[in-house]
Short mmCIF file of C-alpha atoms in Angstrom, two decimals:
data_model
loop_
_atom_site.label_atom_id
_atom_site.label_comp_id
_atom_site.label_asym_id
_atom_site.label_seq_id
_atom_site.Cartn_x
_atom_site.Cartn_y
_atom_site.Cartn_z
CA UNK A 139 -35.60 192.99 -91.23
CA UNK A 140 -35.98 195.00 -88.01
CA UNK A 141 -34.91 194.48 -84.37
CA UNK A 142 -36.37 195.72 -81.04
CA UNK A 143 -35.21 195.31 -77.51
CA UNK A 144 -36.87 196.01 -74.20
CA UNK A 145 -36.18 195.18 -70.57
CA UNK A 146 -39.22 193.96 -68.51
CA UNK A 147 -39.05 194.74 -64.81
CA UNK A 148 -40.77 192.19 -62.50
CA UNK A 149 -41.10 192.61 -58.67
CA UNK A 150 -41.42 189.32 -56.88
CA UNK A 151 -42.46 188.55 -53.36
CA UNK A 152 -41.26 185.13 -52.59
CA UNK A 153 -40.62 181.90 -54.22
CA UNK A 154 -43.15 180.99 -56.79
CA UNK A 155 -44.00 181.07 -60.47
CA UNK A 156 -45.16 184.66 -61.81
CA UNK A 157 -46.95 184.61 -65.20
CA UNK A 158 -45.38 187.17 -67.48
CA UNK A 159 -47.16 186.12 -70.73
CA UNK A 160 -49.29 189.35 -70.94
CA UNK A 161 -46.59 191.91 -70.81
CA UNK A 162 -44.57 189.90 -73.34
CA UNK A 163 -47.40 189.29 -75.81
CA UNK A 164 -48.44 193.09 -75.55
CA UNK A 165 -44.89 194.21 -76.20
CA UNK A 166 -44.45 192.03 -79.21
CA UNK A 167 -47.79 193.03 -80.73
CA UNK A 168 -46.57 196.72 -80.35
CA UNK A 169 -43.58 195.87 -82.60
CA UNK A 170 -45.89 194.98 -85.46
CA UNK A 171 -43.80 192.07 -86.64
CA UNK A 172 -45.42 189.30 -88.92
CA UNK A 173 -42.78 186.71 -88.78
CA UNK A 174 -39.81 186.69 -86.42
CA UNK A 175 -38.10 185.35 -83.27
CA UNK A 176 -38.54 186.68 -79.75
CA UNK A 177 -35.78 185.84 -77.18
CA UNK A 178 -36.55 186.28 -73.49
CA UNK A 179 -33.50 186.42 -71.23
CA UNK A 180 -33.46 186.36 -67.45
CA UNK A 181 -30.55 188.30 -66.23
CA UNK A 182 -30.20 186.49 -62.86
CA UNK A 183 -28.69 183.26 -61.36
CA UNK A 184 -31.49 182.68 -58.70
CA UNK A 185 -34.63 183.11 -60.91
CA UNK A 186 -35.39 181.49 -64.17
CA UNK A 187 -38.06 181.12 -66.88
CA UNK A 188 -40.43 178.25 -67.47
CA UNK A 189 -43.23 177.56 -70.06
CA UNK A 190 -46.14 175.80 -68.29
CA UNK A 191 -49.75 175.08 -68.16
CA UNK A 192 -51.81 178.29 -67.57
CA UNK A 193 -54.98 176.45 -66.80
CA UNK A 194 -55.25 174.46 -63.60
CA UNK A 195 -53.19 176.44 -60.87
CA UNK A 196 -52.47 173.13 -58.95
CA UNK A 197 -49.96 172.48 -61.87
CA UNK A 198 -48.01 175.41 -60.70
CA UNK A 199 -48.12 174.76 -56.91
CA UNK A 200 -47.12 171.13 -57.65
CA UNK A 201 -44.13 172.36 -59.77
CA UNK A 202 -43.18 174.65 -56.88
CA UNK A 203 -43.37 171.82 -54.34
CA UNK A 204 -41.51 169.44 -56.64
CA UNK A 205 -38.57 171.72 -57.09
CA UNK A 206 -38.58 172.47 -53.27
CA UNK A 207 -38.11 168.75 -52.80
CA UNK A 208 -35.49 168.23 -55.66
CA UNK A 209 -33.27 171.01 -54.39
CA UNK A 210 -34.04 171.31 -50.66
CA UNK A 211 -32.79 174.25 -48.42
CA UNK A 212 -31.21 171.72 -45.95
CA UNK A 213 -28.97 170.06 -48.51
CA UNK A 214 -25.24 169.41 -48.03
CA UNK A 215 -23.95 172.83 -49.38
CA UNK A 216 -20.87 174.72 -48.76
CA UNK A 217 -22.33 178.05 -50.16
CA UNK A 218 -24.49 179.23 -47.14
CA UNK A 219 -23.42 182.75 -46.77
CA UNK A 220 -26.39 184.26 -48.58
CA UNK A 221 -29.20 182.32 -46.78
CA UNK A 222 -30.62 178.77 -46.89
CA UNK A 223 -32.63 179.57 -49.98
CA UNK A 224 -29.80 180.72 -52.09
CA UNK A 225 -27.90 177.51 -53.09
CA UNK A 226 -31.21 175.77 -53.83
CA UNK A 227 -32.10 178.91 -56.03
CA UNK A 228 -28.92 178.36 -58.11
CA UNK A 229 -29.72 174.61 -58.52
CA UNK A 230 -33.37 175.33 -59.46
CA UNK A 231 -32.10 177.86 -62.11
CA UNK A 232 -29.55 175.24 -63.48
CA UNK A 233 -32.43 172.68 -63.70
CA UNK A 234 -34.72 175.13 -65.69
CA UNK A 235 -33.29 177.75 -67.92
CA UNK A 236 -32.75 181.52 -68.04
CA UNK A 237 -33.48 181.85 -71.76
CA UNK A 238 -36.39 181.15 -74.03
CA UNK A 239 -37.00 181.89 -77.68
CA UNK A 240 -40.41 181.84 -79.32
CA UNK A 241 -41.15 182.11 -83.04
CA UNK A 242 -43.51 184.77 -84.19
CA UNK A 243 -45.81 183.38 -86.90
CA UNK A 244 -48.63 185.27 -88.67
CA UNK A 245 -48.13 188.21 -86.17
CA UNK A 246 -48.50 186.20 -82.97
CA UNK A 247 -46.14 184.19 -80.69
CA UNK A 248 -46.30 180.45 -81.66
CA UNK A 249 -47.27 179.43 -78.00
CA UNK A 250 -49.55 176.54 -77.70
CA UNK A 251 -53.17 176.72 -76.22
CA UNK A 252 -52.10 175.88 -72.80
CA UNK A 253 -48.57 177.48 -72.62
CA UNK A 254 -48.05 180.40 -70.51
CA UNK A 255 -44.52 182.00 -69.89
CA UNK A 256 -43.45 182.33 -66.13
CA UNK A 257 -40.76 183.84 -64.17
CA UNK A 258 -39.72 181.25 -61.54
CA UNK A 259 -38.52 183.15 -58.47
CA UNK A 260 -36.46 181.01 -56.34
CA UNK A 261 -35.64 183.54 -53.42
CA UNK A 262 -37.68 184.16 -50.32
CA UNK A 263 -37.07 187.86 -50.05
CA UNK A 264 -38.61 190.42 -52.40
CA UNK A 265 -36.53 190.94 -55.60
CA UNK A 266 -36.66 193.15 -58.60
CA UNK A 267 -36.02 190.99 -61.70
CA UNK A 268 -34.88 192.15 -65.19
CA UNK A 269 -36.03 190.20 -68.21
CA UNK A 270 -34.29 191.30 -71.50
CA UNK A 271 -36.48 190.89 -74.68
CA UNK A 272 -35.13 190.82 -78.14
CA UNK A 273 -37.24 190.68 -81.22
CA UNK A 274 -36.00 190.20 -84.88
CA UNK A 275 -38.29 189.88 -87.84
CA UNK A 276 -40.28 191.87 -90.25
CA UNK B 161 -31.85 187.85 -95.12
CA UNK B 162 -34.96 185.69 -95.33
CA UNK B 163 -37.13 183.85 -92.94
CA UNK B 164 -39.12 180.66 -93.24
CA UNK B 165 -41.52 178.90 -90.83
CA UNK B 166 -43.12 175.53 -90.85
CA UNK B 167 -45.12 173.24 -88.41
CA UNK B 168 -44.13 169.70 -87.91
CA UNK B 169 -46.87 167.39 -86.80
CA UNK B 170 -45.64 164.42 -84.85
CA UNK B 171 -48.06 161.45 -83.73
CA UNK B 172 -46.90 159.75 -80.53
CA UNK B 173 -47.78 156.44 -79.01
CA UNK B 174 -46.78 156.60 -75.40
CA UNK B 175 -44.00 157.84 -73.25
CA UNK B 176 -40.72 157.80 -75.04
CA UNK B 177 -38.22 159.71 -77.10
CA UNK B 178 -38.99 160.14 -80.81
CA UNK B 179 -36.31 161.09 -83.08
CA UNK B 180 -37.24 164.12 -85.30
CA UNK B 181 -33.71 164.90 -86.76
CA UNK B 182 -34.56 163.85 -90.32
CA UNK B 183 -37.62 165.85 -91.03
CA UNK B 184 -35.97 168.90 -89.52
CA UNK B 185 -32.84 168.51 -91.47
CA UNK B 186 -34.79 167.98 -94.72
CA UNK B 187 -36.92 170.99 -94.13
CA UNK B 188 -33.88 173.17 -93.43
CA UNK B 189 -32.18 171.93 -96.63
CA UNK B 190 -35.14 172.77 -98.63
CA UNK B 191 -34.89 176.51 -97.44
CA UNK B 192 -31.36 176.74 -99.16
CA UNK B 193 -29.76 178.79 -96.37
CA UNK B 194 -26.02 178.97 -96.00
CA UNK B 195 -25.77 180.74 -92.71
CA UNK B 196 -28.64 181.09 -90.16
CA UNK B 197 -30.42 180.13 -87.19
CA UNK B 198 -33.07 177.43 -86.77
CA UNK B 199 -35.37 177.56 -83.74
CA UNK B 200 -37.47 174.48 -82.86
CA UNK B 201 -40.37 175.08 -80.43
CA UNK B 202 -42.73 172.36 -78.95
CA UNK B 203 -46.17 173.94 -78.47
CA UNK B 204 -47.11 171.72 -75.42
CA UNK B 205 -46.67 171.52 -71.65
CA UNK B 206 -46.38 167.62 -71.34
CA UNK B 207 -43.97 166.91 -74.13
CA UNK B 208 -40.48 168.50 -74.69
CA UNK B 209 -37.29 168.55 -76.69
CA UNK B 210 -33.97 166.88 -76.12
CA UNK B 211 -30.76 166.68 -78.03
CA UNK B 212 -29.09 163.33 -77.32
CA UNK B 213 -26.98 160.41 -78.62
CA UNK B 214 -28.42 158.83 -81.66
CA UNK B 215 -26.13 155.92 -81.60
CA UNK B 216 -26.55 153.24 -78.73
CA UNK B 217 -30.30 152.90 -78.19
CA UNK B 218 -29.82 152.01 -74.50
CA UNK B 219 -28.86 155.66 -73.89
CA UNK B 220 -32.49 156.57 -74.73
CA UNK B 221 -34.06 153.89 -72.69
CA UNK B 222 -31.92 154.77 -69.77
CA UNK B 223 -33.03 158.57 -70.12
CA UNK B 224 -36.64 157.49 -70.20
CA UNK B 225 -36.23 155.27 -67.13
CA UNK B 226 -34.30 157.94 -65.27
CA UNK B 227 -37.00 160.55 -65.74
CA UNK B 228 -39.64 158.04 -64.75
CA UNK B 229 -37.76 157.69 -61.38
CA UNK B 230 -37.06 161.41 -61.16
CA UNK B 231 -40.73 162.47 -61.59
CA UNK B 232 -42.70 159.24 -60.61
CA UNK B 233 -46.35 158.86 -61.30
CA UNK B 234 -46.97 158.25 -57.48
CA UNK B 235 -45.64 161.52 -56.27
CA UNK B 236 -47.37 163.75 -53.75
CA UNK B 237 -49.33 165.82 -56.32
CA UNK B 238 -52.44 167.82 -56.01
CA UNK B 239 -53.07 167.89 -59.82
CA UNK B 240 -54.39 164.53 -60.59
CA UNK B 241 -57.48 165.18 -62.65
CA UNK B 242 -55.94 164.36 -65.97
CA UNK B 243 -54.35 160.96 -64.98
CA UNK B 244 -51.43 159.87 -62.99
CA UNK B 245 -48.96 160.57 -65.94
CA UNK B 246 -49.97 164.24 -66.28
CA UNK B 247 -48.23 165.90 -63.40
CA UNK B 248 -44.99 163.96 -64.06
CA UNK B 249 -45.38 165.04 -67.73
CA UNK B 250 -45.32 168.82 -66.62
CA UNK B 251 -42.33 168.09 -64.28
CA UNK B 252 -40.23 166.27 -67.04
CA UNK B 253 -41.09 169.26 -69.53
CA UNK B 254 -39.94 171.70 -66.78
CA UNK B 255 -36.72 169.69 -66.26
CA UNK B 256 -35.80 169.67 -70.06
CA UNK B 257 -37.00 172.33 -72.44
CA UNK B 258 -39.59 173.14 -75.09
CA UNK B 259 -37.39 175.19 -77.23
CA UNK B 260 -34.02 174.60 -78.94
CA UNK B 261 -32.01 176.80 -81.50
CA UNK B 262 -29.38 175.39 -83.75
CA UNK B 263 -27.03 177.42 -85.92
CA UNK B 264 -26.90 176.77 -89.65
CA UNK B 265 -23.19 176.89 -90.84
CA UNK B 266 -22.00 176.17 -94.41
CA UNK B 267 -25.54 175.07 -95.27
CA UNK B 268 -25.98 172.43 -92.55
CA UNK B 269 -27.23 172.30 -88.92
CA UNK B 270 -24.38 172.64 -86.57
CA UNK B 271 -25.22 169.37 -84.73
CA UNK B 272 -22.35 167.32 -83.36
CA UNK B 273 -21.54 163.76 -84.87
CA UNK B 274 -23.63 161.98 -82.11
CA UNK B 275 -26.41 164.54 -81.73
CA UNK B 276 -29.84 163.72 -82.64
CA UNK B 277 -33.02 165.89 -81.88
CA UNK B 278 -35.82 164.17 -80.12
CA UNK B 279 -39.31 164.79 -79.12
CA UNK B 280 -39.74 163.60 -75.55
CA UNK B 281 -43.38 162.52 -75.18
CA UNK B 282 -44.41 162.29 -71.51
CA UNK B 283 -48.01 161.09 -71.83
CA UNK B 284 -49.10 157.54 -72.10
CA UNK B 285 -52.02 158.02 -74.45
CA UNK B 286 -51.54 158.70 -78.19
CA UNK B 287 -51.09 162.43 -78.89
CA UNK B 288 -50.75 164.69 -81.93
CA UNK B 289 -47.77 167.16 -81.28
CA UNK B 290 -47.03 170.37 -83.06
CA UNK B 291 -43.34 171.50 -83.35
CA UNK B 292 -43.04 175.06 -84.83
CA UNK B 293 -39.93 175.62 -86.85
CA UNK B 294 -38.46 179.12 -87.62
CA UNK B 295 -35.38 179.80 -89.73
CA UNK B 296 -33.69 183.03 -90.37
CA UNK B 297 -30.54 183.49 -92.56
CA UNK B 298 -29.31 183.72 -95.98
CA UNK C 116 -28.32 192.91 -90.96
CA UNK C 117 -25.26 190.76 -90.88
CA UNK C 118 -24.21 187.23 -89.43
CA UNK C 119 -21.02 185.82 -88.12
CA UNK C 120 -20.28 182.22 -87.12
CA UNK C 121 -17.28 180.77 -85.13
CA UNK C 122 -16.20 177.61 -83.36
CA UNK C 123 -14.72 177.76 -79.96
CA UNK C 124 -12.51 174.83 -79.02
CA UNK C 125 -12.32 174.01 -75.31
CA UNK C 126 -9.95 171.42 -73.72
CA UNK C 127 -11.37 169.96 -70.50
CA UNK C 128 -9.65 167.91 -67.90
CA UNK C 129 -12.37 166.23 -65.91
CA UNK C 130 -15.93 166.78 -64.62
CA UNK C 131 -16.48 170.51 -63.78
CA UNK C 132 -17.72 173.80 -64.76
CA UNK C 133 -15.25 175.71 -67.18
CA UNK C 134 -16.04 179.38 -67.55
CA UNK C 135 -16.07 180.51 -71.21
CA UNK C 136 -17.55 184.05 -70.75
CA UNK C 137 -14.31 185.82 -71.85
CA UNK C 138 -13.63 184.18 -75.18
CA UNK C 139 -17.32 184.56 -76.07
CA UNK C 140 -17.38 188.30 -74.94
CA UNK C 141 -14.25 189.05 -76.82
CA UNK C 142 -15.48 187.32 -80.12
CA UNK C 143 -18.74 189.18 -79.84
CA UNK C 144 -16.96 192.58 -79.52
CA UNK C 145 -14.73 191.85 -82.57
CA UNK C 146 -18.06 191.45 -84.64
CA UNK C 147 -18.98 195.25 -83.85
CA UNK C 148 -22.69 194.56 -83.51
CA UNK C 149 -24.84 197.04 -81.70
CA UNK C 150 -28.00 195.04 -81.55
CA UNK C 151 -28.33 191.41 -82.15
CA UNK C 152 -28.65 187.82 -80.87
CA UNK C 153 -25.80 185.51 -80.00
CA UNK C 154 -26.64 181.86 -79.96
CA UNK C 155 -24.13 179.34 -78.29
CA UNK C 156 -24.36 175.56 -79.19
CA UNK C 157 -22.56 172.78 -77.47
CA UNK C 158 -21.97 170.11 -80.15
CA UNK C 159 -21.88 167.16 -77.63
CA UNK C 160 -24.11 164.92 -75.68
CA UNK C 161 -21.99 164.51 -72.59
CA UNK C 162 -21.11 168.13 -71.90
CA UNK C 163 -23.53 171.12 -71.68
CA UNK C 164 -23.98 174.81 -71.06
CA UNK C 165 -24.91 176.68 -68.07
CA UNK C 166 -25.36 180.35 -66.92
CA UNK C 167 -24.36 180.66 -63.24
CA UNK C 168 -22.87 182.90 -60.71
CA UNK C 169 -19.36 183.86 -61.29
CA UNK C 170 -18.48 185.34 -57.83
CA UNK C 171 -18.32 182.69 -55.00
CA UNK C 172 -16.60 179.61 -56.32
CA UNK C 173 -18.45 177.41 -53.86
CA UNK C 174 -21.61 177.86 -55.85
CA UNK C 175 -19.84 176.04 -58.65
CA UNK C 176 -18.48 173.14 -56.51
CA UNK C 177 -21.81 172.83 -54.95
CA UNK C 178 -23.46 172.61 -58.47
CA UNK C 179 -21.11 169.90 -59.45
CA UNK C 180 -21.66 167.88 -56.27
CA UNK C 181 -25.53 168.29 -56.57
CA UNK C 182 -25.63 166.99 -60.15
CA UNK C 183 -23.23 164.03 -59.10
CA UNK C 184 -25.74 163.10 -56.53
CA UNK C 185 -28.73 163.66 -58.90
CA UNK C 186 -27.25 161.43 -61.59
CA UNK C 187 -24.83 159.12 -59.81
CA UNK C 188 -22.33 156.88 -61.37
CA UNK C 189 -23.78 153.75 -59.78
CA UNK C 190 -27.37 154.24 -61.05
CA UNK C 191 -29.32 151.24 -62.62
CA UNK C 192 -28.25 151.90 -66.19
CA UNK C 193 -28.05 149.52 -69.09
CA UNK C 194 -25.70 151.74 -71.08
CA UNK C 195 -22.34 150.90 -69.34
CA UNK C 196 -19.99 150.26 -72.35
CA UNK C 197 -18.30 153.77 -72.32
CA UNK C 198 -17.48 153.97 -68.60
CA UNK C 199 -19.61 154.50 -65.35
CA UNK C 200 -19.38 158.35 -66.08
CA UNK C 201 -21.02 158.15 -69.48
CA UNK C 202 -24.75 157.58 -68.78
CA UNK C 203 -24.71 160.25 -65.93
CA UNK C 204 -23.13 162.53 -68.38
CA UNK C 205 -25.97 162.10 -70.78
CA UNK C 206 -28.50 162.69 -68.00
CA UNK C 207 -26.81 165.82 -66.70
CA UNK C 208 -26.80 167.07 -70.25
CA UNK C 209 -30.62 166.39 -70.61
CA UNK C 210 -31.10 168.13 -67.17
CA UNK C 211 -29.31 171.25 -68.30
CA UNK C 212 -29.06 172.40 -72.07
CA UNK C 213 -26.76 172.46 -75.02
CA UNK C 214 -27.94 175.74 -76.35
CA UNK C 215 -28.16 179.31 -74.91
CA UNK C 216 -29.00 182.47 -76.81
CA UNK C 217 -28.23 185.90 -75.30
CA UNK C 218 -29.29 189.26 -76.78
CA UNK C 219 -26.75 191.93 -77.56
CA UNK C 220 -28.01 195.25 -76.48
CA UNK C 221 -26.03 198.54 -76.82
CA UNK C 222 -22.97 196.59 -78.00
CA UNK C 223 -22.79 194.25 -75.20
CA UNK C 224 -24.22 190.92 -74.15
CA UNK C 225 -27.29 191.29 -72.00
CA UNK C 226 -25.71 189.18 -69.23
CA UNK C 227 -26.61 190.19 -65.62
CA UNK C 228 -24.06 191.31 -63.11
CA UNK C 229 -23.43 187.90 -61.57
CA UNK C 230 -23.91 185.84 -64.71
CA UNK C 231 -21.12 183.85 -66.20
CA UNK C 232 -21.28 181.35 -69.04
CA UNK C 233 -19.92 177.91 -68.39
CA UNK C 234 -19.13 174.69 -70.15
CA UNK C 235 -20.32 171.89 -68.04
CA UNK C 236 -17.93 168.95 -68.65
CA UNK C 237 -19.52 165.67 -67.41
CA UNK C 238 -16.83 163.24 -68.48
CA UNK C 239 -13.71 162.29 -66.34
CA UNK C 240 -11.13 161.85 -69.14
CA UNK C 241 -9.74 164.82 -71.07
CA UNK C 242 -11.91 166.05 -73.94
CA UNK C 243 -11.88 168.52 -76.80
CA UNK C 244 -15.11 170.25 -76.95
CA UNK C 245 -16.67 172.32 -79.70
CA UNK C 246 -18.88 175.15 -79.06
CA UNK C 247 -20.52 176.72 -82.16
CA UNK C 248 -21.28 180.50 -82.03
CA UNK C 249 -23.75 182.26 -84.14
CA UNK C 250 -24.37 186.03 -84.17
CA UNK C 251 -27.07 187.98 -86.09
CA UNK C 252 -27.58 191.74 -85.70
CA UNK C 253 -26.30 195.03 -87.01
#
C-alpha cells in the first residue's frame, strides 16, 4: 500500500465554477495506482468543491445563479467587513462541501460519465486557491 | 491492509429517498474487516446520498417536500432541455452530496443508532443508479 | 501502514456551532502519522459537521441565523412529535454533512489558515454527541 500527496494551485477570476477534473485525473494517473481512494480537500472557507454535469454549460450557470439567489449579497448579515460577497461565500461553502473522496477502480477514478469535478469560487476578486490531494492505494 | 471494491446497482422509480443501508452493511460484513474506512460514491449528477433518520417515515417525506420547495421545478432556469425535473435534480445534488465515507470500527460501520444511508433520487422517470463502494482496512 | 480510531464525546447546550478543532488536532498528533487520511464522522441525524472560518465570530452567528431562516421551526412539516426544532434539525443536517475527511501531510492536518472544524448542533435541548474518528497512514 502506498500514499501520495500533492497541492493543486488554482487561480480564480470571480464567482463561478472552474473545472479541475483534468489536472486531478492526470495527477492520479501518474501515481500508477490500480485500486485506491483519492481525497480532494479545498483549504478555504469561501470556495468549495462540487461534482456536477460537465456536458451542457447552462447547468453550471443555472447552479451559479441559484446559489446567488439562495445566499444573496444583500442578506441580513452582521459580518460585512470583508465585502458584500464574503458572508454569502461562507454560506455557499457551508451548503456545498470542501472535501470530496473518489474511489480509484481498475486504474481510473470512479467518476460517472457526466461527472466533472469543480472548484466553486464564491469571491468576486481574483484568488489563488489551494486544493490538497491525497491518494492511498496500490 | 487490504482493499475491496464493488458496484451497487439501484433501480429507482421516481423522486424519493431509497434506503440502501442493508446491501451496504451486508457487503462490508462479507469483506471481514475489523478496522477500516468505507467510501460510498454515487456516479450521477441528478441523484445523491444522504444519511438520515430511519425510524419515523415522515422525516423522509418532509425532507423530500422540503427539497422540492427549495429547488422547485418552475424556477428561472435556462437548462430545460431534459425536462422540468432535471435542473432541480442538479441543484438538490449540489445541496446534498455524492460521496460519503463511514469508518469501520470493531467489525461494523460506525453508523449511529438512528442513521440510515439513503440514495436520494431526484428524477421522476425510472433510473438505474450505480453506487461505487471502496473499503480499505484489515 | 497503520490505523487508529477514537470516539470524541461532545456535550452541547443548544443550537450553535461548537469548535472541535483542538481535540481532533491533538488526537491526530498523538498517533504520530506523517502522511495519512483522517475521517470525522458524526453519529447523529440532528447535528452535523462544518468547516468554517475560525477568526471573526460574526461569521458563525450569521451562519446559525441563516440556517434558522432556511429551515425554520414553523415550516409545513408532518414530523412534529419530537418538538418544533427536530425537523429543521434533520434538514440542516441534510444541507451540511455528517462526514469530513482531511489529509494529513507532513505530520499535520491539511487545514487552511482560516479553517476550523465545527460540530453544528441543531437541537435546543442539551445533547451528548459522538464523533467517530478514523486515521489511516504512516
